[in-house]
Coordinates of C-alpha atoms and ligand atoms in Angstrom, one line a residue:
M1 CA 136.2 -26.4 -48.0
K2 CA 134.6 -23.0 -47.4
T3 CA 136.3 -20.0 -49.1
V4 CA 135.9 -16.5 -47.7
L5 CA 137.1 -13.5 -49.7
W6 CA 138.1 -10.6 -47.5
A7 CA 138.5 -7.1 -49.0
T8 CA 138.3 -3.4 -48.2
L9 CA 136.2 -1.3 -50.5
T10 CA 136.1 2.5 -50.8
A11 CA 132.9 4.4 -50.1
N12 CA 132.5 4.9 -53.9
G13 CA 132.8 1.1 -54.6
N14 CA 136.4 0.7 -55.7
Y15 CA 138.6 -2.1 -54.5
A16 CA 140.6 0.0 -52.0
Q17 CA 144.3 0.5 -52.6
S18 CA 146.5 1.6 -49.7
G19 CA 149.7 3.5 -49.6
P20 CA 151.5 6.0 -47.3
E21 CA 149.0 8.7 -48.0
N22 CA 146.0 6.4 -47.6
P23 CA 146.9 3.8 -45.0
P24 CA 144.4 1.1 -44.1
K25 CA 142.1 1.9 -41.2
K26 CA 143.0 0.3 -37.9
E27 CA 139.5 -1.2 -37.6
A28 CA 139.9 -2.9 -41.0
L29 CA 143.3 -4.2 -40.1
D30 CA 142.1 -5.4 -36.7
D31 CA 139.3 -7.2 -38.5
F32 CA 141.8 -8.9 -40.8
F33 CA 143.7 -10.2 -37.9
T34 CA 140.5 -11.5 -36.3
Q35 CA 139.5 -13.3 -39.5
V36 CA 143.0 -14.8 -40.0
K37 CA 143.1 -16.0 -36.4
A38 CA 139.7 -17.7 -37.0
T39 CA 140.8 -19.5 -40.2
G40 CA 144.5 -20.1 -39.3
N41 CA 145.5 -19.3 -42.9
F42 CA 145.3 -16.8 -45.7
I43 CA 145.9 -16.9 -49.4
V44 CA 147.6 -13.8 -51.0
G45 CA 148.9 -12.7 -54.3
R46 CA 152.7 -12.4 -54.8
R47 CA 152.5 -8.6 -55.2
T48 CA 150.4 -8.0 -52.1
F49 CA 152.6 -10.4 -50.1
E50 CA 155.7 -8.5 -51.0
G51 CA 154.1 -5.3 -49.8
M52 CA 153.1 -6.9 -46.5
R53 CA 156.3 -8.7 -45.8
G54 CA 158.2 -5.6 -44.6
N55 CA 161.5 -6.7 -43.0
G56 CA 160.8 -10.3 -43.7
G57 CA 160.0 -11.4 -40.2
P58 CA 157.0 -13.6 -39.3
G59 CA 155.3 -10.7 -37.4
P60 CA 151.8 -11.4 -36.2
F61 CA 151.5 -14.5 -38.5
A62 CA 153.9 -16.9 -36.9
D63 CA 151.4 -19.7 -36.5
I64 CA 149.4 -19.0 -39.7
D65 CA 149.5 -21.0 -42.9
I66 CA 150.3 -18.3 -45.5
V67 CA 149.9 -19.4 -49.2
V68 CA 151.3 -17.1 -51.8
V69 CA 150.0 -17.5 -55.3
S70 CA 152.5 -16.8 -58.1
K71 CA 153.4 -18.1 -61.5
S72 CA 156.9 -16.7 -61.3
A73 CA 158.1 -17.4 -57.8
T74 CA 158.8 -20.9 -56.7
E75 CA 160.1 -20.5 -53.1
I76 CA 159.7 -17.9 -50.5
P77 CA 161.0 -18.6 -47.0
G78 CA 158.3 -19.1 -44.3
V79 CA 155.4 -19.5 -46.7
T80 CA 154.0 -22.0 -49.2
V81 CA 154.1 -20.9 -52.8
V82 CA 151.6 -22.3 -55.3
S83 CA 150.9 -21.6 -58.9
S84 CA 147.1 -21.3 -59.0
P85 CA 144.0 -20.6 -56.9
E86 CA 143.0 -24.3 -57.1
E87 CA 146.4 -25.4 -55.9
A88 CA 146.1 -23.0 -52.9
L89 CA 142.8 -24.5 -51.9
K90 CA 144.0 -28.0 -52.4
Y91 CA 147.0 -27.4 -50.2
L92 CA 144.9 -25.9 -47.3
E93 CA 142.4 -28.7 -47.6
Q94 CA 145.2 -31.3 -47.3
K95 CA 146.4 -29.4 -44.2
G96 CA 143.0 -29.9 -42.6
H97 CA 141.7 -26.3 -42.8
Q98 CA 137.9 -26.0 -42.9
T99 CA 137.9 -22.4 -44.3
A100 CA 140.3 -20.6 -46.5
L101 CA 140.7 -16.8 -46.3
I102 CA 141.5 -15.0 -49.6
S103 CA 143.1 -11.8 -48.6
G104 CA 144.0 -10.1 -51.9
G105 CA 145.1 -8.3 -53.9
A106 CA 143.0 -7.4 -56.9
D107 CA 144.4 -10.0 -59.3
I108 CA 144.0 -12.8 -56.8
H109 CA 140.5 -11.8 -55.8
N110 CA 139.4 -11.5 -59.4
S111 CA 141.0 -14.9 -60.2
F112 CA 139.0 -16.6 -57.4
L113 CA 135.8 -14.7 -58.3
G114 CA 136.3 -15.4 -62.0
Q115 CA 136.7 -19.2 -61.4
D116 CA 133.6 -19.3 -59.1
L117 CA 135.7 -20.3 -56.1
V118 CA 134.2 -18.0 -53.5
D119 CA 131.5 -19.0 -50.9
E120 CA 131.4 -15.8 -48.9
V121 CA 132.7 -12.3 -49.2
I122 CA 133.5 -9.9 -46.4
F123 CA 133.6 -6.3 -47.5
N124 CA 134.8 -3.6 -45.1
V125 CA 133.7 -0.3 -46.7
A126 CA 136.1 2.4 -45.7
P127 CA 135.1 6.1 -45.4
V128 CA 137.3 7.2 -48.3
M129 CA 136.6 7.8 -52.0
E130 CA 139.1 7.2 -54.8
G131 CA 139.6 8.4 -58.4
R132 CA 140.5 5.9 -61.0
G133 CA 141.1 2.6 -59.3
L134 CA 140.6 -1.1 -59.1
N135 CA 137.5 -3.2 -59.3
L136 CA 136.3 -6.6 -58.1
L137 CA 134.8 -8.5 -61.0
I138 CA 133.1 -11.8 -61.4
D139 CA 134.0 -11.8 -65.1
K140 CA 136.5 -9.5 -66.8
E141 CA 135.2 -10.0 -70.4
N142 CA 131.4 -10.2 -70.2
Y143 CA 128.6 -8.4 -68.5
L144 CA 127.3 -10.9 -65.9
Y145 CA 125.6 -10.6 -62.6
K146 CA 125.2 -12.8 -59.6
H147 CA 122.6 -12.3 -56.8
V148 CA 124.2 -12.6 -53.4
Q149 CA 122.6 -13.0 -50.0
L150 CA 123.3 -10.5 -47.2
L151 CA 124.4 -12.3 -44.1
D152 CA 125.4 -9.4 -41.9
C153 CA 126.0 -5.7 -41.8
K154 CA 127.7 -3.9 -38.9
P155 CA 129.8 -0.9 -38.1
L156 CA 133.4 -1.6 -37.1
G157 CA 134.1 1.9 -35.9
S158 CA 135.7 5.0 -37.3
G159 CA 133.2 5.0 -40.2
V160 CA 134.1 1.5 -41.5
V161 CA 131.1 -0.7 -42.2
Q162 CA 131.3 -4.4 -42.7
L163 CA 129.0 -6.2 -45.2
R164 CA 129.0 -10.0 -45.4
Y165 CA 127.4 -11.8 -48.3
A166 CA 126.9 -15.5 -49.2
L167 CA 127.5 -16.6 -52.9
D168 CA 126.1 -19.6 -54.5
R169 CA 128.7 -21.7 -56.4
A170 CA 127.9 -23.8 -59.4
V171 CA 130.4 -26.4 -58.1
S172 CA 131.6 -26.5 -54.6
Ligands
LIG201 N1 141.2 -3.8 -50.9 C1 141.8 -4.7 -50.3 O1 141.3 -5.4 -49.4 C2 143.2 -5.1 -50.7 C3 143.9 -6.2 -50.2 C4 145.2 -6.5 -50.6 C5 145.8 -5.6 -51.6 N2 145.1 -4.5 -52.0 C6 145.6 -3.7 -53.1 O2 145.8 -4.5 -54.3 C7 146.9 -4.0 -55.0 C8 147.8 -5.2 -55.3 O3 147.0 -6.2 -56.1 P1 147.6 -6.7 -57.5 O4 146.4 -7.1 -58.3 O5 148.6 -5.7 -58.0 O6 148.5 -7.9 -57.0 P2 148.2 -9.3 -56.2 O7 146.8 -9.8 -56.6 O8 148.5 -9.2 -54.8 O9 149.3 -10.2 -56.9 C9 149.3 -10.4 -58.3 C10 150.3 -11.6 -58.5 O10 149.7 -12.8 -58.0 C11 150.0 -13.8 -59.0 N3 148.7 -14.3 -59.5 C12 147.5 -13.6 -59.7 N4 146.6 -14.4 -60.2 C13 147.2 -15.6 -60.4 C14 146.7 -16.8 -60.9 N5 145.4 -17.0 -61.3 N6 147.6 -17.9 -60.9 C15 148.8 -17.7 -60.5 N7 149.3 -16.6 -60.0 C16 148.5 -15.5 -60.0 C17 150.9 -13.3 -60.0 O11 152.2 -13.4 -59.5 P3 153.5 -13.5 -60.3 O12 153.7 -12.2 -61.0 O13 154.6 -13.8 -59.4 O14 153.3 -14.7 -61.3 C18 150.5 -11.8 -60.0 O15 151.5 -10.9 -60.5 C19 147.5 -2.9 -54.2 O16 147.1 -1.7 -54.7 C20 147.0 -3.1 -52.8 O17 147.0 -1.9 -52.1 C21 143.8 -4.2 -51.6

């Protein structure tokens, strides 16, 4: 199964964090909905999911397979809870999905990158810079690098630029 990691970066290269004073750009959110509609699923970390859940209703994701990755939670109504990235992919594969969308947050993205489980990344670069922040890393301990292939680059509006890269996986 193909895996696509979707993330917003800041203009100075951080993994973007959002909050009341720095809400996500509408263009980036619209793009997220487009990607989710195309894959029919998304994988999300427990902390990001709790931030998204709001009042607990299904919202725009009523027909979407949502997979929450958590070591501590076992059951969350309306979604599937799994205990590892591999289990998330196995679940979606068994459900017949062709592509899995990995939607964040930082821990989850770094877990998938660190385990070489990503085929493609979609980075929406937002016109904002941050101070101390979060990073996406292919290895948290060692200096490593990985060449990636640019697939596409396009403006989404309001200063947001989308970059798509293909990654080679050792094992797919
Ligand atoms: N830039 C973007 O595109 C983007 C997207 C989403 C979120 N964000 C930002 O990211 C931040 C939230 O990210 P976060 O790193 O704090 O949290 P997160 O990745 O959303 O969730 C972390 C939780 O996921 C579970 N988890 C992570 N790795 C795991 C693994 N390998 N196996 C099993 N469970 C695992 C753990 O849950 P348990 O504690 O339950 O075990 C962990 O506490 C916020 O600042 C948010 O604004 C940015």
